[in-house]
């Protein structure tokens, strides 16, 4: 690790720790700092409601934002590399749209419940199941198409077309649904790091960590792909197998994050560019770990901005992420000739 990378890694780690503290100490309910510290240490606090808010809301939300930011930014980095396209991200293959369609079917078509004979799933669990099923089906379709379509660009276009088809289906479901169903679906679509309870957090964390470990194991083939497919094959890399592994890993992370947090925009697209601009390299040995850190920092920052109104309410997550991500993408588009990403 060179000096520049080390400086940014240490700096991002410090910022990350500060943002974790800020997400725990600040929220829509004013809790004294001493009470927060005592609660985290397992000591008695003045009000039991403070203890409940910290452990059932702020702590799970903080950990969820940290893991989700890392997952989405990693997805964006891998997909931008495998497709050699700086505008690729976790939503471009239609996997996020597949999750959205699954949720739309549950909320708008089934009244918020999945019922099959004596088998019945309702509430938040039905939404998670619908999102996961939708994402896995689209991921399976993408992996099948990858066996037929050898060209990366054509596969990317196929993913975009799948996204359009799912969006059309969602529009039809919205058109024929009730006002209450449309409102509930719209709220889910705004994104939220606060939908995971303390009991669900270990399962969510396990899936995300497994996906992130898988992405770290793909660092060597990702670096080989930067040199071009022919050169990668000369190095002994099985292009088809590597591409499928990357698509599966990115699809798994996208499916899990979308199911639990809703479709979150711009983090997966913008964070890899921020990291490349900071480090000035496309070497994934350096780029991927710093991208994980940077993604967590950006997600925690967005979550902190969402709670700024305090008692007046919480700003929707997808109303904040474009404010941070869109300027980065515009900068990349304007300066694309000056920025060497894939070298």
Coordinates of C-alpha atoms in Angstrom, one line a residue:
X1 CA 0.0 0.0 0.0
X2 CA 1.5 3.3 -1.1
X3 CA 1.6 6.5 1.1
X4 CA -1.3 8.2 -0.7
X5 CA -3.6 5.2 -0.2
X6 CA -2.6 4.8 3.4
X7 CA -3.4 8.4 4.1
X8 CA -6.9 8.2 2.5
X9 CA -7.6 4.8 4.2
X10 CA -6.7 6.2 7.7
X11 CA -8.6 9.4 7.0
X12 CA -11.8 7.6 5.9
X13 CA -11.6 5.3 8.9
X14 CA -11.5 8.3 11.2
X15 CA -14.4 9.9 9.4
X16 CA -16.3 6.6 9.5
X17 CA -15.9 6.4 13.3
X18 CA -17.0 10.0 13.7
X19 CA -20.1 9.3 11.6
X20 CA -20.9 6.1 13.5
X21 CA -20.8 8.2 16.7
X22 CA -23.0 11.0 15.2
X23 CA -25.6 8.4 14.0
X24 CA -25.8 7.1 17.5
X25 CA -25.9 10.4 19.3
X26 CA -28.2 12.3 17.0
X27 CA -31.7 11.5 15.9
X28 CA -35.3 12.7 15.7
X29 CA -35.5 12.3 19.5
X30 CA -33.1 14.3 21.6
X31 CA -31.2 11.9 23.9
X32 CA -28.4 13.2 26.2
X33 CA -24.9 12.0 25.3
X34 CA -24.3 10.6 28.7
X35 CA -27.5 8.5 28.4
X36 CA -26.3 7.2 25.0
X37 CA -22.9 6.1 26.5
X38 CA -24.5 4.5 29.5
X39 CA -27.0 2.6 27.4
X40 CA -24.2 1.3 25.1
X41 CA -22.3 0.2 28.2
X42 CA -25.3 -1.6 29.6
X43 CA -25.9 0.8 32.4
X44 CA -29.2 2.2 33.6
X45 CA -30.6 5.3 31.9
X46 CA -33.2 7.8 33.0
X47 CA -35.9 6.8 30.6
X48 CA -36.5 3.3 29.2
X49 CA -37.7 4.8 25.9
X50 CA -34.2 6.1 25.3
X51 CA -32.8 2.6 25.7
X52 CA -35.4 1.3 23.3
X53 CA -34.7 4.0 20.7
X54 CA -30.9 3.4 20.8
X55 CA -31.0 -0.4 20.6
X56 CA -34.0 -0.9 18.4
X57 CA -33.6 2.0 16.0
X58 CA -30.3 3.9 16.0
X59 CA -27.9 1.0 16.4
X60 CA -29.5 -1.3 13.7
X61 CA -29.9 1.7 11.4
X62 CA -26.2 2.7 11.8
X63 CA -24.9 -0.9 11.1
X64 CA -27.4 -1.3 8.2
X65 CA -26.1 2.0 6.6
X66 CA -22.5 0.9 7.1
X67 CA -23.0 -2.5 5.5
X68 CA -25.3 -1.3 2.7
X69 CA -23.0 1.5 1.6
X70 CA -20.1 -1.0 1.4
X71 CA -22.2 -3.5 -0.5
X72 CA -23.6 -1.1 -3.1
X73 CA -20.3 0.6 -3.8
X74 CA -18.6 -2.8 -4.2
X75 CA -21.3 -3.8 -6.7
X76 CA -20.8 -0.6 -8.7
X77 CA -17.0 -1.1 -8.8
X78 CA -17.2 -4.7 -10.0
X79 CA -19.8 -4.0 -12.6
X80 CA -18.0 -0.9 -13.9
X81 CA -14.9 -3.1 -14.3
X82 CA -16.5 -6.1 -15.9
X83 CA -18.4 -4.0 -18.4
X84 CA -15.6 -1.5 -18.9
X85 CA -18.3 1.2 -18.4
X86 CA -18.0 4.1 -15.9
X87 CA -21.8 4.4 -15.8
X88 CA -22.6 0.8 -14.8
X89 CA -23.9 0.2 -11.3
X90 CA -26.0 -2.3 -9.3
X91 CA -29.3 -1.3 -10.9
X92 CA -28.3 -1.3 -14.5
X93 CA -28.8 -5.1 -15.0
X94 CA -32.4 -4.9 -13.8
X95 CA -31.8 -6.8 -10.6
X96 CA -33.1 -3.8 -8.5
X97 CA -36.0 -3.6 -10.8
X98 CA -36.7 -7.2 -10.2
X99 CA -36.8 -6.6 -6.5
X100 CA -39.1 -3.7 -7.0
X101 CA -41.4 -5.8 -9.2
X102 CA -41.5 -8.5 -6.5
X103 CA -42.5 -5.9 -3.9
X104 CA -45.0 -4.4 -6.2
X105 CA -46.7 -7.8 -6.7
X106 CA -46.9 -8.3 -3.0
X107 CA -48.1 -4.8 -2.1
X108 CA -50.2 -4.0 -5.1
X109 CA -51.3 -7.3 -6.4
X110 CA -51.6 -9.4 -3.2
X111 CA -52.7 -6.8 -0.7
X112 CA -49.4 -7.1 1.3
X113 CA -49.6 -10.8 2.0
X114 CA -48.2 -14.0 0.4
X115 CA -50.9 -16.7 0.8
X116 CA -50.7 -20.3 -0.5
X117 CA -53.2 -22.5 1.1
X118 CA -52.4 -22.7 4.9
X119 CA -49.1 -20.9 4.2
X120 CA -49.2 -17.2 4.8
X121 CA -46.6 -14.5 5.1
X122 CA -47.6 -10.9 6.0
X123 CA -46.1 -7.5 6.9
X124 CA -42.5 -6.6 6.4
X125 CA -41.4 -10.3 6.0
X126 CA -43.7 -10.6 2.9
X127 CA -42.0 -7.6 1.4
X128 CA -38.6 -9.0 1.9
X129 CA -39.6 -12.4 0.4
X130 CA -41.2 -10.6 -2.6
X131 CA -38.1 -8.5 -3.2
X132 CA -35.7 -11.5 -2.9
X133 CA -37.7 -13.7 -5.2
X134 CA -38.0 -11.0 -7.8
X135 CA -34.2 -10.2 -7.6
X136 CA -33.2 -13.9 -7.7
X137 CA -35.4 -14.6 -10.8
X138 CA -34.0 -11.6 -12.7
X139 CA -30.4 -12.6 -11.6
X140 CA -31.1 -16.1 -12.9
X141 CA -32.3 -14.7 -16.2
X142 CA -29.2 -12.5 -16.5
X143 CA -26.9 -15.5 -15.7
X144 CA -28.7 -17.5 -18.4
X145 CA -28.4 -14.7 -20.9
X146 CA -24.7 -14.5 -20.1
X147 CA -24.3 -18.0 -21.5
X148 CA -25.9 -16.9 -24.8
X149 CA -24.5 -13.4 -25.1
X150 CA -20.7 -13.2 -25.1
X151 CA -20.4 -9.5 -25.7
X152 CA -20.3 -7.4 -22.5
X153 CA -22.0 -4.4 -24.1
X154 CA -24.9 -6.5 -25.5
X155 CA -25.4 -8.1 -22.1
X156 CA -25.5 -4.7 -20.5
X157 CA -28.2 -3.6 -23.0
X158 CA -30.1 -6.8 -22.3
X159 CA -30.1 -5.9 -18.6
X160 CA -31.4 -2.4 -19.4
X161 CA -34.2 -3.9 -21.5
X162 CA -35.2 -6.2 -18.6
X163 CA -35.3 -3.2 -16.4
X164 CA -37.7 -1.4 -18.8
X165 CA -40.0 -4.5 -18.9
X166 CA -40.1 -4.7 -15.1
X167 CA -40.8 -1.0 -14.8
X168 CA -43.7 -1.3 -17.3
X169 CA -45.2 -4.1 -15.2
X170 CA -44.8 -2.0 -12.0
X171 CA -46.6 0.9 -13.8
X172 CA -49.5 -1.4 -14.7
X173 CA -49.8 -2.6 -11.1
X174 CA -49.7 1.0 -9.9
X175 CA -52.5 1.9 -12.4
X176 CA -54.8 -0.8 -11.2
X177 CA -54.0 -0.7 -7.5
X178 CA -55.7 1.2 -4.7
X179 CA -54.5 4.6 -3.4
X180 CA -53.3 3.0 -0.2
X181 CA -51.3 0.4 -2.0
X182 CA -49.7 2.9 -4.3
X183 CA -48.8 5.1 -1.3
X184 CA -47.2 2.1 0.6
X185 CA -45.2 1.1 -2.4
X186 CA -44.0 4.7 -3.0
X187 CA -42.8 4.9 0.6
X188 CA -40.8 1.7 0.2
X189 CA -39.3 3.0 -3.1
X190 CA -37.9 6.0 -1.3
X191 CA -35.3 3.8 0.4
X192 CA -34.7 3.5 4.2
X193 CA -31.9 2.2 6.4
X194 CA -34.3 1.9 9.3
X195 CA -36.3 -1.1 8.2
X196 CA -34.1 -3.8 9.8
X197 CA -34.7 -4.7 13.5
X198 CA -32.0 -5.8 15.9
X199 CA -33.2 -9.4 15.6
X200 CA -33.0 -9.3 11.7
X201 CA -29.6 -7.6 11.7
X202 CA -27.4 -10.7 12.2
X203 CA -28.9 -12.4 9.2
X204 CA -28.6 -9.3 7.0
X205 CA -25.0 -8.8 8.2
X206 CA -24.1 -12.4 7.4
X207 CA -25.3 -12.2 3.8
X208 CA -23.6 -8.9 3.2
X209 CA -20.3 -10.0 4.7
X210 CA -20.4 -13.2 2.7
X211 CA -20.9 -11.1 -0.5
X212 CA -18.1 -8.7 0.4
X213 CA -15.7 -11.6 1.1
X214 CA -16.7 -13.0 -2.3
X215 CA -15.9 -9.7 -4.0
X216 CA -12.5 -9.6 -2.2
X217 CA -11.7 -13.0 -3.6
X218 CA -12.4 -11.6 -7.1
X219 CA -9.7 -8.9 -6.9
X220 CA -7.1 -10.7 -9.0
X221 CA -9.5 -11.5 -11.9
X222 CA -10.9 -7.9 -11.7
X223 CA -7.4 -6.6 -12.2
X224 CA -6.8 -9.0 -15.1
X225 CA -10.0 -7.7 -16.8
X226 CA -8.6 -4.2 -16.8
X227 CA -6.0 -5.3 -19.3
X228 CA -8.6 -6.6 -21.7
X229 CA -10.2 -10.0 -22.2
X230 CA -7.5 -11.5 -24.5
X231 CA -4.7 -10.6 -22.1
X232 CA -6.8 -12.0 -19.2
X233 CA -7.2 -15.3 -21.0
X234 CA -3.5 -15.4 -21.6
X235 CA -3.0 -15.1 -17.8
X236 CA -5.2 -18.2 -17.4
X237 CA -8.4 -16.4 -16.4
X238 CA -11.7 -18.1 -17.5
X239 CA -13.6 -15.0 -18.7
X240 CA -17.0 -16.7 -18.7
X241 CA -16.6 -18.1 -15.3
X242 CA -15.2 -14.9 -13.8
X243 CA -18.0 -12.8 -15.4
X244 CA -20.7 -15.1 -14.0
X245 CA -19.0 -15.0 -10.5
X246 CA -19.0 -11.2 -10.6
X247 CA -22.6 -11.1 -11.8
X248 CA -23.7 -13.5 -9.1
X249 CA -21.8 -11.7 -6.3
X250 CA -23.1 -8.3 -7.4
X251 CA -26.6 -9.7 -7.9
X252 CA -26.7 -11.3 -4.4
X253 CA -25.6 -8.0 -2.7
X254 CA -28.1 -6.0 -4.7
X255 CA -30.9 -8.4 -4.0
X256 CA -30.3 -8.4 -0.2
X257 CA -29.8 -4.6 0.1
X258 CA -32.9 -3.8 -2.1
X259 CA -35.1 -6.3 -0.2
X260 CA -34.3 -4.9 3.2
X261 CA -33.6 -1.2 2.4
X262 CA -35.5 -0.5 -0.9
X263 CA -33.9 0.7 -4.1
X264 CA -31.1 3.1 -3.2
X265 CA -29.8 5.4 -5.9
X266 CA -26.4 6.7 -6.8
X267 CA -24.3 5.2 -4.0
X268 CA -23.2 2.3 -6.2
X269 CA -22.7 4.5 -9.2
X270 CA -20.8 7.5 -7.6
X271 CA -18.6 6.0 -4.8
X272 CA -16.3 4.0 -7.1
X273 CA -15.6 7.2 -9.0
X274 CA -14.9 9.1 -5.8
X275 CA -12.4 6.5 -4.7
X276 CA -10.7 6.4 -8.1
X277 CA -10.3 10.2 -8.1
X278 CA -8.9 10.0 -4.6
X279 CA -6.4 7.2 -5.2
X280 CA -5.6 7.9 -8.9
X281 CA -5.5 4.2 -9.7
X282 CA -7.7 1.3 -10.9
X283 CA -5.7 -1.3 -9.1
X284 CA -8.4 -3.3 -7.2
X285 CA -5.9 -4.4 -4.5
X286 CA -6.0 -0.8 -3.3
X287 CA -9.3 0.4 -4.8
X288 CA -11.7 -2.2 -3.5
X289 CA -10.9 -1.9 0.3
X290 CA -11.0 1.9 0.1
X291 CA -14.2 1.7 -1.9
X292 CA -15.7 -0.3 1.0
X293 CA -14.7 2.4 3.5
X294 CA -15.9 5.2 1.2
X295 CA -19.2 3.5 0.6
X296 CA -19.9 3.1 4.3
X297 CA -18.9 6.8 4.9
X298 CA -21.2 8.1 2.2
X299 CA -24.2 5.9 3.4
X300 CA -23.7 7.0 7.0
X301 CA -23.5 10.6 5.9
X302 CA -26.7 10.3 3.9
X303 CA -28.4 8.7 6.9
X304 CA -27.3 11.5 9.1
X305 CA -28.6 14.1 6.7
X306 CA -32.0 12.3 6.6
X307 CA -32.5 12.9 10.3
X308 CA -31.5 16.6 10.3
X309 CA -35.1 17.9 10.5
X310 CA -35.3 16.3 14.0
X311 CA -38.8 16.2 15.5
X312 CA -40.2 17.6 12.2
X313 CA -39.6 14.2 10.5
X314 CA -37.1 12.2 8.5
X315 CA -36.1 13.1 4.9
X316 CA -36.4 10.2 2.4
X317 CA -33.1 8.5 1.7
X318 CA -33.4 8.7 -2.1
X319 CA -34.0 12.5 -1.8
X320 CA -30.5 12.8 -0.3
X321 CA -28.3 10.4 -2.3
X322 CA -28.8 12.2 -5.7
X323 CA -27.6 15.4 -4.1
X324 CA -24.3 13.8 -3.3
X325 CA -24.0 11.4 -6.2
X326 CA -25.2 13.5 -9.2
X327 CA -22.4 16.1 -9.0
X328 CA -19.8 13.4 -9.0
X329 CA -21.3 11.8 -12.1
X330 CA -21.5 15.1 -13.9
X331 CA -17.9 15.8 -13.1
X332 CA -16.9 12.4 -14.5
X333 CA -18.9 13.0 -17.7
X334 CA -17.4 16.5 -18.2
X335 CA -13.8 15.4 -17.5
X336 CA -13.9 11.9 -18.9
X337 CA -11.1 12.6 -21.4
X338 CA -8.8 13.7 -18.5
X339 CA -9.6 10.8 -16.2
X340 CA -8.0 7.4 -17.0
X341 CA -10.1 4.8 -15.2
X342 CA -9.3 1.6 -16.9
X343 CA -5.5 1.4 -17.3

